[in-house]
CSV table of C-alpha atoms in Angstrom, one decimal:
chain,number,residue,atom,x,y,z
K,194,MET,CA,24.1,-53.6,-78.1
K,195,ARG,CA,21.7,-56.6,-78.4
K,196,GLN,CA,24.4,-58.9,-77.1
K,197,LEU,CA,25.0,-56.6,-74.1
K,198,ALA,CA,21.3,-56.6,-73.2
K,199,ALA,CA,21.2,-60.4,-73.4
K,200,LEU,CA,24.2,-60.7,-71.1
K,201,VAL,CA,22.7,-58.2,-68.6
K,202,SER,CA,19.4,-60.1,-68.7
K,203,ALA,CA,21.2,-63.5,-68.2
K,204,ALA,CA,23.2,-62.0,-65.3
K,205,PHE,CA,20.0,-60.7,-63.6
K,206,LEU,CA,18.3,-64.0,-63.9
K,207,SER,CA,21.3,-65.8,-62.5
K,208,GLY,CA,21.4,-63.4,-59.6
K,209,CYS,CA,17.7,-63.9,-58.9
K,210,THR,CA,18.3,-67.6,-58.6
K,211,LEU,CA,21.5,-67.1,-56.5
K,212,PHE,CA,19.6,-65.0,-54.0
K,213,GLY,CA,16.5,-67.3,-53.8
K,214,PHE,CA,14.1,-65.3,-56.0
K,215,GLY,CA,14.1,-67.8,-58.9
K,216,ASP,CA,14.4,-71.2,-57.4
K,217,ASP,CA,11.6,-73.6,-56.5
K,218,ASP,CA,12.2,-73.5,-52.7
K,219,SER,CA,11.5,-69.8,-52.3
K,220,PRO,CA,8.4,-67.8,-52.9
K,221,ALA,CA,8.7,-65.1,-55.5
K,222,PRO,CA,8.9,-61.6,-53.9
K,223,ASP,CA,5.5,-59.9,-53.9
K,224,PRO,CA,5.6,-56.1,-53.4
K,225,ALA,CA,2.1,-56.3,-51.9
K,226,LEU,CA,3.4,-58.6,-49.2
K,227,ALA,CA,6.5,-56.6,-48.3
K,228,GLU,CA,4.8,-54.9,-45.3
K,229,ARG,CA,1.4,-54.9,-43.6
K,230,THR,CA,0.0,-53.0,-40.6
K,231,VAL,CA,-3.0,-54.3,-38.8
K,232,TRP,CA,-4.9,-53.3,-35.7
K,233,ILE,CA,-4.4,-55.1,-32.4
K,234,VAL,CA,-7.8,-55.5,-30.6
K,235,GLY,CA,-8.5,-56.2,-26.9
K,236,THR,CA,-11.1,-58.4,-25.3
K,237,GLU,CA,-13.7,-55.7,-25.7
K,238,GLY,CA,-13.2,-55.6,-29.5
K,239,ARG,CA,-11.7,-52.2,-29.6
K,240,ALA,CA,-8.3,-51.3,-31.1
K,241,ILE,CA,-5.6,-51.0,-28.5
K,242,GLY,CA,-2.6,-50.7,-30.8
K,243,GLN,CA,-1.1,-51.8,-34.1
K,244,ALA,CA,1.3,-54.4,-35.4
K,245,THR,CA,3.5,-53.9,-38.5
K,246,PHE,CA,4.9,-57.0,-40.2
K,247,SER,CA,7.9,-56.3,-42.5
K,248,SER,CA,9.9,-58.6,-44.8
K,249,ALA,CA,13.5,-58.9,-43.7
K,250,PRO,CA,16.4,-61.1,-44.8
K,251,GLY,CA,16.0,-64.4,-43.0
K,252,GLY,CA,12.6,-63.8,-41.5
K,253,THR,CA,9.9,-61.2,-40.5
K,254,LEU,CA,10.3,-58.1,-38.4
K,255,ILE,CA,7.3,-57.3,-36.2
K,256,ARG,CA,6.8,-53.9,-34.7
K,257,LEU,CA,4.2,-53.5,-31.9
K,258,GLU,CA,2.8,-50.2,-30.7
K,259,PHE,CA,0.3,-50.0,-27.9
K,260,SER,CA,-1.9,-47.2,-26.4
K,261,GLU,CA,-1.5,-46.3,-22.7
K,262,ARG,CA,-2.8,-48.9,-20.3
K,263,SER,CA,-3.9,-51.2,-23.1
K,264,LEU,CA,-2.4,-54.2,-21.3
K,265,PRO,CA,-1.9,-54.9,-17.5
K,266,ALA,CA,1.5,-53.8,-16.3
K,267,GLY,CA,4.1,-56.5,-16.5
K,268,TRP,CA,5.4,-59.1,-18.9
K,269,HIS,CA,3.3,-60.8,-21.5
K,270,GLY,CA,3.8,-63.8,-23.8
K,271,ALA,CA,3.4,-63.2,-27.5
K,272,HIS,CA,2.8,-65.9,-30.2
K,273,LEU,CA,1.8,-66.3,-33.8
K,274,HIS,CA,-1.3,-68.5,-34.1
K,275,HIS,CA,-2.6,-70.6,-37.0
K,276,VAL,CA,-5.7,-68.6,-38.1
K,277,GLY,CA,-6.0,-64.9,-38.8
K,278,ASP,CA,-9.3,-64.5,-37.0
K,279,CYS,CA,-9.7,-62.1,-34.0
K,280,SER,CA,-13.5,-61.7,-34.3
K,281,ASP,CA,-14.4,-63.8,-31.2
K,282,PHE,CA,-12.9,-61.3,-28.7
K,283,ALA,CA,-15.6,-61.9,-26.1
K,284,ALA,CA,-14.6,-65.6,-26.1
K,285,GLY,CA,-10.9,-64.9,-25.7
K,286,PHE,CA,-9.7,-65.1,-29.3
K,287,GLN,CA,-10.1,-68.9,-29.5
K,288,ALA,CA,-10.8,-68.7,-33.3
K,289,SER,CA,-7.1,-68.0,-33.9
K,290,ARG,CA,-6.5,-71.7,-32.8
K,291,GLY,CA,-3.0,-72.9,-31.6
K,292,HIS,CA,0.5,-71.8,-32.2
K,293,LEU,CA,1.9,-71.6,-35.7
K,294,GLY,CA,4.3,-74.4,-36.3
K,295,ALA,CA,3.2,-76.6,-33.4
K,296,GLY,CA,3.8,-80.3,-34.1
K,297,GLU,CA,5.1,-83.6,-32.9
K,298,ARG,CA,8.8,-82.8,-33.8
K,299,VAL,CA,8.9,-79.2,-32.5
K,300,ALA,CA,8.5,-78.3,-28.9
K,301,HIS,CA,7.2,-75.0,-27.6
K,302,GLY,CA,9.7,-72.5,-26.2
K,303,HIS,CA,13.1,-71.0,-26.8
K,304,ARG,CA,14.6,-73.1,-24.0
K,305,GLN,CA,13.7,-76.4,-25.6
K,306,ALA,CA,16.3,-78.4,-27.6
K,307,THR,CA,13.7,-79.1,-30.3
K,308,GLY,CA,12.2,-75.6,-30.1
K,309,PRO,CA,11.1,-73.0,-30.7
K,310,GLU,CA,7.8,-73.3,-32.7
K,311,ALA,CA,7.7,-71.0,-35.7
K,312,GLY,CA,5.1,-68.9,-33.8
K,313,ASP,CA,7.1,-68.5,-30.6
K,314,LEU,CA,8.1,-64.9,-30.0
K,315,ILE,CA,9.8,-63.2,-27.0
K,316,ASN,CA,7.9,-61.6,-24.1
K,317,ILE,CA,6.9,-58.0,-24.2
K,318,TYR,CA,6.7,-55.6,-21.3
K,319,ALA,CA,3.8,-53.2,-20.6
K,320,PRO,CA,4.5,-50.3,-18.3
K,321,ALA,CA,2.1,-49.0,-15.7
K,322,SER,CA,1.6,-45.8,-17.7
K,323,GLY,CA,2.4,-44.3,-21.0
K,324,VAL,CA,2.3,-45.6,-24.6
K,325,PHE,CA,4.8,-48.5,-25.3
K,326,GLY,CA,6.0,-50.7,-28.0
K,327,ALA,CA,8.4,-53.6,-28.9
K,328,GLU,CA,10.1,-54.9,-32.0
K,329,VAL,CA,10.6,-58.7,-32.4
K,330,PHE,CA,12.1,-60.8,-35.1
K,331,ALA,CA,10.6,-64.1,-36.3
K,332,PRO,CA,13.1,-66.2,-38.3
K,333,TYR,CA,10.8,-69.1,-39.2
K,334,VAL,CA,8.0,-67.2,-40.9
K,335,ARG,CA,7.7,-65.2,-44.1
K,336,LEU,CA,5.2,-62.8,-45.6
K,337,ALA,CA,4.5,-65.3,-48.3
K,338,SER,CA,1.5,-67.5,-49.3
K,339,ARG,CA,3.1,-70.9,-49.3
K,340,ARG,CA,5.5,-73.0,-47.2
K,341,VAL,CA,9.2,-73.2,-48.0
K,342,PRO,CA,10.3,-76.8,-47.1
K,343,GLY,CA,13.4,-77.3,-45.0
K,344,ASN,CA,16.1,-79.9,-45.4
K,345,ALA,CA,18.4,-81.8,-43.1
K,346,ASN,CA,20.2,-78.5,-42.1
K,347,THR,CA,17.3,-76.0,-42.1
K,348,ARG,CA,13.9,-75.6,-40.6
K,349,GLU,CA,10.7,-75.4,-42.7
K,350,VAL,CA,9.6,-71.7,-43.2
K,351,LEU,CA,5.9,-71.1,-42.7
K,352,PRO,CA,3.8,-68.5,-44.6
K,353,LEU,CA,1.9,-65.8,-42.8
K,354,PHE,CA,-0.4,-65.1,-45.8
K,355,ASP,CA,-1.7,-68.6,-46.4
K,356,GLU,CA,-5.4,-69.2,-47.1
K,357,ASP,CA,-6.6,-68.6,-43.5
K,358,GLY,CA,-3.9,-66.1,-42.5
K,359,THR,CA,-2.2,-65.8,-39.1
K,360,ALA,CA,-2.9,-64.1,-35.8
K,361,LEU,CA,-0.6,-62.4,-33.4
K,362,VAL,CA,-1.8,-63.1,-29.9
K,363,ILE,CA,-0.8,-61.4,-26.6
K,364,HIS,CA,-1.3,-63.4,-23.4
K,365,ALA,CA,-1.9,-62.5,-19.8
K,366,ASN,CA,1.3,-64.0,-18.4
K,367,PRO,CA,4.9,-64.2,-19.5
K,368,ASP,CA,6.0,-67.2,-21.5
K,369,ASP,CA,8.6,-69.3,-19.5
K,370,HIS,CA,9.8,-70.7,-22.9
K,371,ALA,CA,9.9,-74.2,-21.6
K,372,SER,CA,6.5,-75.4,-20.3
K,373,GLN,CA,4.2,-77.3,-22.7
K,374,PRO,CA,2.2,-76.5,-24.7
K,375,VAL,CA,2.1,-72.6,-24.3
K,376,GLY,CA,4.8,-71.8,-21.7
K,377,GLY,CA,2.3,-70.9,-19.0
K,378,ALA,CA,1.3,-67.7,-20.8
K,379,GLY,CA,-2.3,-68.0,-19.7
K,380,SER,CA,-5.4,-66.3,-21.2
K,381,ARG,CA,-5.4,-64.3,-24.5
K,382,LEU,CA,-5.7,-60.6,-23.9
K,383,ALA,CA,-5.2,-59.1,-27.4
K,384,CYS,CA,-5.1,-60.2,-31.0
K,385,ALA,CA,-4.1,-58.9,-34.4
K,386,ALA,CA,-5.4,-60.7,-37.6
K,387,LEU,CA,-3.1,-60.9,-40.6
K,388,ARG,CA,-4.8,-62.0,-43.8
K,389,ALA,CA,-3.8,-61.9,-47.4
K,390,THR,CA,-6.6,-59.5,-48.2
K,391,PRO,CA,-6.7,-56.5,-45.8
């Protein structure tokens, strides 16, 4: 019986390493970081919806839900920004800083050969009336507290729950996925702050 328990334990540990839970390149799974829902606030500082970030194989699933007429009708760019701070709503959410993953070797936009940045998401559509939502997938970010370095064949994976968090920012215009540095997305209309401590 003791030998069977040892074999099961060894097999479990091998499986953890095989699936990325025990090696040095992957953050250990943390149940507290499996899912997080945060408020989306507008430029008046009031909640206009919510964003739910969920761990998924190969990335992070983001579900957005908005109240009626919370954004002007039409298409809007959406990006993940470096700092989880939406407190300066009157100043246009500048505290959230620039796009997550922006750098010299990565261009902004899904239409760029060296893109997209880790924080580049797809555009969302706001109707003229009624509640609305969207669900997007971000493959280059994880609900983790540290970076996972890439190699010659893979991109670096960035953490959402690092020491200063991450912000989801909704812009006034659609992102053309090509123009630098922000795809012509314009001013910042809404923001959701994601931090390790809710």
